[in-house]
Amino acid sequence: MMKSKVIGWLLAASAVLLAPGCDRNGNPMEEFGLDKLNTGVSTEADVRGVMGQPDSVREESDGGRTLEYPKGPEGVRTWMFRIASDGRLTGYQQVLTDENFDRVQKGMTRDEVRNMLGRPRSVVPFKRKNEEVWDWKYLHVHEERLFNVHFDMESGKVVRTSISEISGH
């Protein structure tokens, strides 16, 4: 009887320890250190202290900046942190989501897609099809997949999107 209580307690404690926590904004933590950042309070220096050097920094028309942190090529997340002109964090999100993929539309430019999804995992030209295909690894439910954006090589505009299963998963 005592042994089963101890095992039950250990299982319950393990579940609590393994469950993902939430950041200060109530979002589920998907990246180590996000719980240290607080929208409206944390600064760009705080973000860099937690996340490290960004892959790219985009200057926005309102004087703010967007810091990009892709976790590929093997990772399945890309983080975008929005810093206001006063240097404070206004928000962040993991951008490799079905909702963002649905926003990629025929006729968009390479820059528009890059700004929305971050740096692609790979860029492959298909000369016979006159297409250049960019892909991003992402997590769909519990399965890794590739989201592909097909650009016309001449115009540099989206012609279509597709999803690829990753073999062996």
XYZ file of N, CA and C in Angstrom:
507
model
N 0.834 -1.188 0.000
C 0.000 0.000 0.000
C 0.879 1.251 0.000
N 1.874 1.293 0.859
C 2.768 2.452 0.952
C 3.558 2.627 -0.335
N 3.987 1.507 -0.936
C 4.762 1.550 -2.166
C 3.951 2.179 -3.303
N 2.665 1.850 -3.415
C 1.824 2.409 -4.482
C 1.602 3.908 -4.283
N 1.540 4.362 -3.018
C 1.400 5.798 -2.753
C 2.657 6.547 -3.184
N 3.817 5.973 -2.889
C 5.089 6.587 -3.268
C 5.198 6.646 -4.792
N 4.849 5.572 -5.471
C 4.901 5.551 -6.938
C 3.925 6.589 -7.507
N 2.732 6.664 -6.959
C 1.746 7.665 -7.404
C 2.260 9.080 -7.214
N 2.875 9.328 -6.052
C 3.426 10.663 -5.789
C 4.543 10.982 -6.770
N 5.428 10.022 -7.040
C 6.527 10.226 -7.983
C 6.008 10.494 -9.392
N 4.978 9.773 -9.815
C 4.393 10.006 -11.136
C 3.784 11.403 -11.230
N 3.081 11.818 -10.200
C 2.476 13.158 -10.188
C 3.550 14.239 -10.205
N 4.602 14.058 -9.418
C 5.692 15.039 -9.389
C 6.389 15.111 -10.734
N 6.584 13.965 -11.374
C 7.218 13.942 -12.698
C 6.377 14.688 -13.715
N 5.068 14.508 -13.667
C 4.185 15.186 -14.616
C 4.287 16.697 -14.465
N 4.365 17.169 -13.226
C 4.484 18.609 -12.992
C 5.814 19.130 -13.512
N 6.883 18.406 -13.257
C 8.209 18.842 -13.693
C 8.365 18.810 -15.209
N 7.733 17.866 -15.863
C 7.865 17.738 -17.315
C 6.875 18.600 -18.083
N 5.834 19.078 -17.424
C 4.838 19.909 -18.110
C 5.456 21.254 -18.461
N 5.164 21.765 -19.668
C 5.719 23.070 -20.029
C 5.078 24.166 -19.186
N 5.892 25.128 -18.797
C 5.385 26.249 -18.033
C 4.876 27.335 -18.938
N 4.558 28.475 -18.348
C 4.096 29.628 -19.117
C 5.059 30.784 -18.895
N 5.147 31.641 -19.873
C 5.969 32.832 -19.723
C 5.188 33.875 -18.936
N 5.779 35.044 -18.742
C 5.125 36.099 -17.948
C 3.879 36.654 -18.612
N 3.731 36.387 -19.916
C 2.558 36.871 -20.637
C 1.470 35.803 -20.748
N 1.687 34.651 -20.097
C 0.686 33.589 -20.102
C 0.779 32.652 -21.289
N 1.782 32.813 -22.150
C 1.951 31.939 -23.305
C 2.743 30.701 -22.890
N 2.409 29.520 -23.464
C 3.190 28.331 -23.136
C 4.648 28.526 -23.541
N 5.560 28.123 -22.669
C 6.993 28.273 -22.968
C 7.420 27.193 -23.936
N 7.992 27.636 -25.048
C 8.482 26.709 -26.049
C 9.981 26.885 -26.255
N 10.580 27.771 -25.490
C 12.001 28.067 -25.642
C 12.538 28.433 -24.262
N 13.687 27.886 -23.917
C 14.295 28.162 -22.634
C 14.548 29.660 -22.475
N 14.166 30.222 -21.349
C 14.444 31.611 -21.031
C 13.338 32.593 -21.335
N 12.322 32.187 -22.095
C 11.243 33.126 -22.431
C 10.508 33.614 -21.184
N 10.526 32.819 -20.136
C 9.859 33.222 -18.902
C 10.523 34.423 -18.249
N 11.738 34.769 -18.695
C 12.458 35.923 -18.139
C 12.094 37.224 -18.837
N 11.326 37.138 -19.946
C 10.983 38.326 -20.731
C 9.564 38.766 -20.442
N 9.371 40.088 -20.389
C 8.058 40.647 -20.082
C 7.752 41.769 -21.068
N 6.664 41.607 -21.814
C 6.245 42.615 -22.778
C 6.050 43.959 -22.098
N 6.595 45.015 -22.706
C 6.452 46.366 -22.171
C 7.496 46.728 -21.132
N 8.220 45.747 -20.634
C 9.218 45.985 -19.594
C 10.611 45.606 -20.088
N 10.729 44.411 -20.648
C 12.035 43.929 -21.114
C 12.541 44.793 -22.265
N 13.855 44.899 -22.350
C 14.490 45.700 -23.389
C 15.103 44.784 -24.455
N 15.594 45.405 -25.522
C 16.285 44.638 -26.554
C 17.488 43.924 -25.949
N 18.188 44.584 -25.030
C 19.331 43.948 -24.371
C 18.893 42.712 -23.581
N 17.721 42.774 -22.942
C 17.198 41.613 -22.218
C 16.924 40.459 -23.181
N 16.310 40.773 -24.334
C 16.021 39.740 -25.335
C 17.320 39.099 -25.803
N 18.302 39.922 -26.117
C 19.598 39.399 -26.575
C 20.281 38.587 -25.470
N 20.097 38.984 -24.215
C 20.665 38.233 -23.100
C 20.063 36.842 -22.974
N 18.787 36.716 -23.274
C 18.099 35.429 -23.197
C 18.298 34.610 -24.468
N 18.130 35.246 -25.624
C 18.116 34.528 -26.906
C 19.463 34.509 -27.618
N 20.372 35.411 -27.259
C 21.657 35.489 -27.945
C 21.605 36.460 -29.117
N 22.588 36.337 -29.997
C 22.679 37.204 -31.168
C 21.600 36.806 -32.179
N 20.769 37.745 -32.647
C 19.751 37.384 -33.645
C 20.391 37.054 -34.989
N 19.688 36.240 -35.765
C 20.124 35.907 -37.116
C 20.059 37.132 -38.009
N 19.015 37.938 -37.796
C 18.884 39.186 -38.544
C 18.092 40.191 -37.714
N 18.290 41.454 -38.053
C 17.557 42.548 -37.417
C 16.953 43.378 -38.542
N 15.642 43.529 -38.512
C 14.948 44.308 -39.537
C 14.485 45.632 -38.938
N 14.908 46.721 -39.562
C 14.467 48.049 -39.133
C 13.072 48.293 -39.692
N 12.142 48.687 -38.844
C 10.748 48.915 -39.256
C 10.517 50.399 -39.521
N 9.485 50.710 -40.293
C 9.201 52.095 -40.691
C 8.833 52.985 -39.508
N 8.345 52.405 -38.395
C 7.958 53.202 -37.226
C 9.112 53.421 -36.252
N 10.325 53.033 -36.649
C 11.483 53.206 -35.780
C 11.776 51.999 -34.903
N 10.879 51.027 -34.923
C 11.102 49.803 -34.157
C 11.985 48.828 -34.920
N 12.203 47.686 -34.295
C 13.049 46.664 -34.906
C 12.425 45.299 -34.677
N 12.699 44.381 -35.591
C 12.302 42.991 -35.421
C 13.565 42.147 -35.403
N 13.717 41.366 -34.324
C 14.852 40.465 -34.171
C 14.394 39.058 -34.533
N 15.153 38.398 -35.391
C 14.776 37.067 -35.870
C 15.713 36.011 -35.311
N 15.120 34.932 -34.789
C 15.873 33.825 -34.220
C 15.381 32.492 -34.794
N 15.888 32.085 -35.967
C 15.523 30.760 -36.485
C 16.266 29.678 -35.709
N 15.595 28.603 -35.407
C 16.205 27.507 -34.653
C 16.521 26.319 -35.561
N 16.536 26.549 -36.889
C 16.857 25.497 -37.862
C 18.350 25.416 -38.076
N 18.828 24.572 -38.963
C 18.011 23.793 -39.889
C 17.352 22.581 -39.245
N 17.830 22.133 -38.100
C 17.217 20.956 -37.475
C 16.043 21.318 -36.565
N 15.973 22.572 -36.129
C 14.885 22.992 -35.256
C 13.593 23.219 -36.016
N 12.514 23.393 -35.283
C 11.195 23.536 -35.894
C 10.524 24.860 -35.522
N 11.308 25.820 -35.027
C 10.741 27.102 -34.617
C 11.592 28.252 -35.146
N 10.925 29.351 -35.422
C 11.596 30.622 -35.701
C 10.873 31.667 -34.872
N 11.626 32.384 -34.057
C 11.068 33.408 -33.174
C 11.302 34.788 -33.757
N 10.280 35.643 -33.688
C 10.392 37.048 -34.061
C 10.050 37.868 -32.821
N 10.971 38.753 -32.456
C 10.771 39.641 -31.308
C 10.632 41.060 -31.834
N 9.572 41.744 -31.438
C 9.300 43.117 -31.884
C 9.738 44.075 -30.796
N 10.654 44.974 -31.161
C 11.177 45.977 -30.235
C 10.681 47.346 -30.699
N 10.037 48.099 -29.812
C 9.518 49.431 -30.152
C 10.667 50.426 -30.296
N 10.359 51.594 -30.816
C 11.388 52.628 -31.010
C 12.029 53.064 -29.689
N 11.336 52.840 -28.557
C 11.922 53.185 -27.252
C 12.809 52.071 -26.691
N 12.983 50.975 -27.458
C 13.860 49.896 -27.042
C 13.194 48.817 -26.206
N 11.875 48.929 -25.993
C 11.145 47.949 -25.171
C 10.512 46.861 -26.031
N 10.444 45.663 -25.476
C 9.812 44.527 -26.131
C 8.302 44.744 -26.184
N 7.724 44.712 -27.401
C 6.270 44.860 -27.520
C 5.580 43.530 -27.766
N 6.341 42.510 -28.126
C 5.750 41.196 -28.337
C 6.705 40.280 -29.064
N 6.368 39.000 -29.033
C 7.155 38.017 -29.766
C 6.255 36.850 -30.118
N 6.670 36.127 -31.159
C 5.916 34.948 -31.545
C 6.796 33.960 -32.285
N 6.383 32.717 -32.218
C 6.966 31.652 -33.003
C 6.175 31.673 -34.313
N 6.844 31.908 -35.445
C 6.141 32.207 -36.699
C 5.907 31.009 -37.612
N 6.501 29.860 -37.310
C 6.296 28.694 -38.173
C 5.050 27.942 -37.716
N 3.899 28.517 -38.077
C 2.599 27.988 -37.673
C 1.693 27.848 -38.884
N 0.706 26.975 -38.774
C -0.274 26.810 -39.854
C -0.961 28.136 -40.185
N -1.225 28.950 -39.159
C -1.896 30.238 -39.387
C -1.033 31.158 -40.263
N 0.262 31.216 -39.988
C 1.156 32.038 -40.810
C 1.324 31.444 -42.199
N 1.415 30.123 -42.301
C 1.546 29.497 -43.614
C 0.325 29.822 -44.484
N -0.853 29.865 -43.865
C -2.075 30.195 -44.599
C -2.058 31.628 -45.134
N -1.249 32.496 -44.537
C -1.164 33.892 -44.980
C -0.287 34.067 -46.215
N 0.531 33.062 -46.547
C 1.387 33.137 -47.739
C 0.488 32.961 -48.964
N 0.461 33.979 -49.806
C -0.447 33.990 -50.953
C 0.307 34.105 -52.272
N -0.304 33.590 -53.304
C 0.234 33.712 -54.657
C 0.465 35.191 -54.960
N 1.631 35.506 -55.545
C 1.962 36.884 -55.910
C 2.800 37.623 -54.886
N 2.964 37.059 -53.680
C 3.814 37.705 -52.673
C 5.267 37.651 -53.132
N 6.073 38.611 -52.686
C 7.496 38.657 -53.044
C 8.328 37.825 -52.068
N 9.561 37.575 -52.447
C 10.495 36.860 -51.563
C 10.663 37.613 -50.243
N 10.804 38.957 -50.331
C 10.974 39.754 -49.108
C 9.766 39.643 -48.190
N 8.566 39.672 -48.746
C 7.356 39.562 -47.921
C 7.318 38.225 -47.188
N 7.655 37.155 -47.894
C 7.655 35.831 -47.268
C 8.770 35.746 -46.224
N 9.941 36.252 -46.562
C 11.089 36.231 -45.632
C 10.763 36.985 -44.357
N 10.111 38.139 -44.485
C 9.738 38.930 -43.306
C 8.690 38.229 -42.457
N 7.851 37.421 -43.077
C 6.787 36.729 -42.362
C 7.288 35.461 -41.668
N 8.132 34.677 -42.359
C 8.515 33.353 -41.854
C 9.972 33.240 -41.423
N 10.771 34.254 -41.721
C 12.180 34.193 -41.363
C 12.999 33.457 -42.409
N 14.251 33.230 -42.056
C 15.188 32.584 -42.970
C 14.742 31.149 -43.257
N 14.693 30.775 -44.543
C 14.314 29.392 -44.860
C 15.426 28.414 -44.492
N 15.040 27.181 -44.307
C 15.995 26.098 -44.023
C 16.860 25.826 -45.240
N 16.226 25.824 -46.424
C 16.978 25.628 -47.660
C 16.297 26.363 -48.810
N 17.086 26.629 -49.853
C 16.602 27.265 -51.081
C 17.125 26.406 -52.229
N 16.192 25.861 -53.021
C 16.583 24.954 -54.100
C 15.977 25.426 -55.412
N 16.821 25.658 -56.442
C 16.298 26.032 -57.760
C 15.905 24.778 -58.561
N 14.770 24.878 -59.244
C 14.320 23.847 -60.175
C 14.195 24.526 -61.529
N 15.301 24.534 -62.280
C 15.373 25.309 -63.526
C 14.350 24.873 -64.562
N 14.106 23.577 -64.695
C 13.131 23.098 -65.689
C 11.718 23.594 -65.401
N 11.415 23.773 -64.124
C 10.092 24.283 -63.739
C 10.090 25.800 -63.597
N 11.288 26.410 -63.727
C 11.449 27.852 -63.531
C 10.989 28.263 -62.127
N 11.285 27.406 -61.143
C 10.898 27.670 -59.761
C 12.107 27.607 -58.836
N 12.017 28.396 -57.797
C 12.949 28.333 -56.679
C 12.089 28.003 -55.466
N 12.441 26.941 -54.738
C 11.617 26.491 -53.615
C 12.362 26.722 -52.310
N 11.714 27.455 -51.410
C 12.212 27.685 -50.065
C 11.441 26.760 -49.139
N 12.115 26.222 -48.105
C 11.365 25.403 -47.156
C 11.744 25.740 -45.710
N 10.789 25.436 -44.842
C 10.934 25.618 -43.397
C 10.465 24.341 -42.720
N 11.289 23.801 -41.822
C 10.856 22.647 -41.029
C 9.980 23.172 -39.900
N 8.869 22.473 -39.664
C 7.967 22.894 -38.593
C 7.317 21.672 -37.977
N 6.635 21.896 -36.876
C 5.967 20.823 -36.156
C 4.469 20.936 -36.403
N 3.905 19.892 -36.991
C 2.455 19.806 -37.191
C 1.955 18.721 -36.249
N 1.187 19.134 -35.246
C 0.779 18.268 -34.145
C 2.072 17.729 -33.518
N 2.404 16.462 -33.711
C 3.651 15.914 -33.152
C 4.569 15.386 -34.244
N 4.385 15.895 -35.454
C 5.122 15.381 -36.604
C 5.864 16.513 -37.307
N 7.132 16.273 -37.625
C 7.899 17.277 -38.365
C 7.544 17.211 -39.837
N 7.366 18.373 -40.426
C 7.057 18.501 -41.850
C 7.853 19.658 -42.415
N 7.799 19.788 -43.749
C 8.396 20.932 -44.423
C 7.294 21.736 -45.091
N 7.289 23.041 -44.831
C 6.411 23.955 -45.556
C 7.253 24.529 -46.678
N 6.767 24.414 -47.912
C 7.509 24.843 -49.099
C 6.804 26.012 -49.771
N 7.585 27.001 -50.156
C 7.055 28.122 -50.941
C 7.775 28.099 -52.285
N 6.990 28.028 -53.359
C 7.512 27.956 -54.726
C 7.447 29.356 -55.342
N 8.604 29.875 -55.734
C 8.692 31.199 -56.363
C 8.997 31.039 -57.850
N 8.416 31.893 -58.658
C 8.815 32.002 -60.055
C 10.222 32.584 -60.065
N 11.138 31.947 -60.788
C 12.539 32.389 -60.766
C 12.722 33.777 -61.390
N 11.908 34.133 -62.353
C 12.070 35.429 -63.021
C 11.447 36.568 -62.228
N 10.206 36.388 -61.815
C 9.515 37.478 -61.124
C 9.830 37.518 -59.633
N 10.251 36.379 -59.063
C 10.503 36.318 -57.623
C 9.230 36.323 -56.798
N 8.111 35.961 -57.416
C 6.830 35.966 -56.700
C 6.321 34.542 -56.474
N 5.547 34.389 -55.409
C 5.002 33.084 -55.039
C 4.057 32.598 -56.136
N 4.246 31.340 -56.544
C 3.316 30.718 -57.478
C 2.442 29.686 -56.785
N 2.968 29.079 -55.703
C 2.176 28.123 -54.926
C 2.940 27.746 -53.668
N 2.260 27.017 -52.784
C 2.888 26.452 -51.591
C 2.590 24.964 -51.559
N 3.361 24.228 -50.791
C 3.121 22.801 -50.629
C 3.679 22.355 -49.277
N 3.292 21.148 -48.875
C 3.769 20.537 -47.631
C 4.466 19.240 -47.999
N 5.611 18.972 -47.388
C 6.318 17.710 -47.602
C 6.424 16.964 -46.283
N 6.138 15.682 -46.339
C 6.354 14.815 -45.186
C 7.855 14.570 -45.083
N 8.358 14.450 -43.881
C 9.769 14.130 -43.686
C 9.856 12.631 -43.470
N 10.526 11.945 -44.371
C 10.593 10.480 -44.299
C 11.341 10.059 -43.041
N 10.918 8.910 -42.532
C 11.555 8.379 -41.336
C 10.952 8.879 -40.055
N 9.925 9.719 -40.133
C 9.265 10.228 -38.914
C 7.833 9.779 -38.873
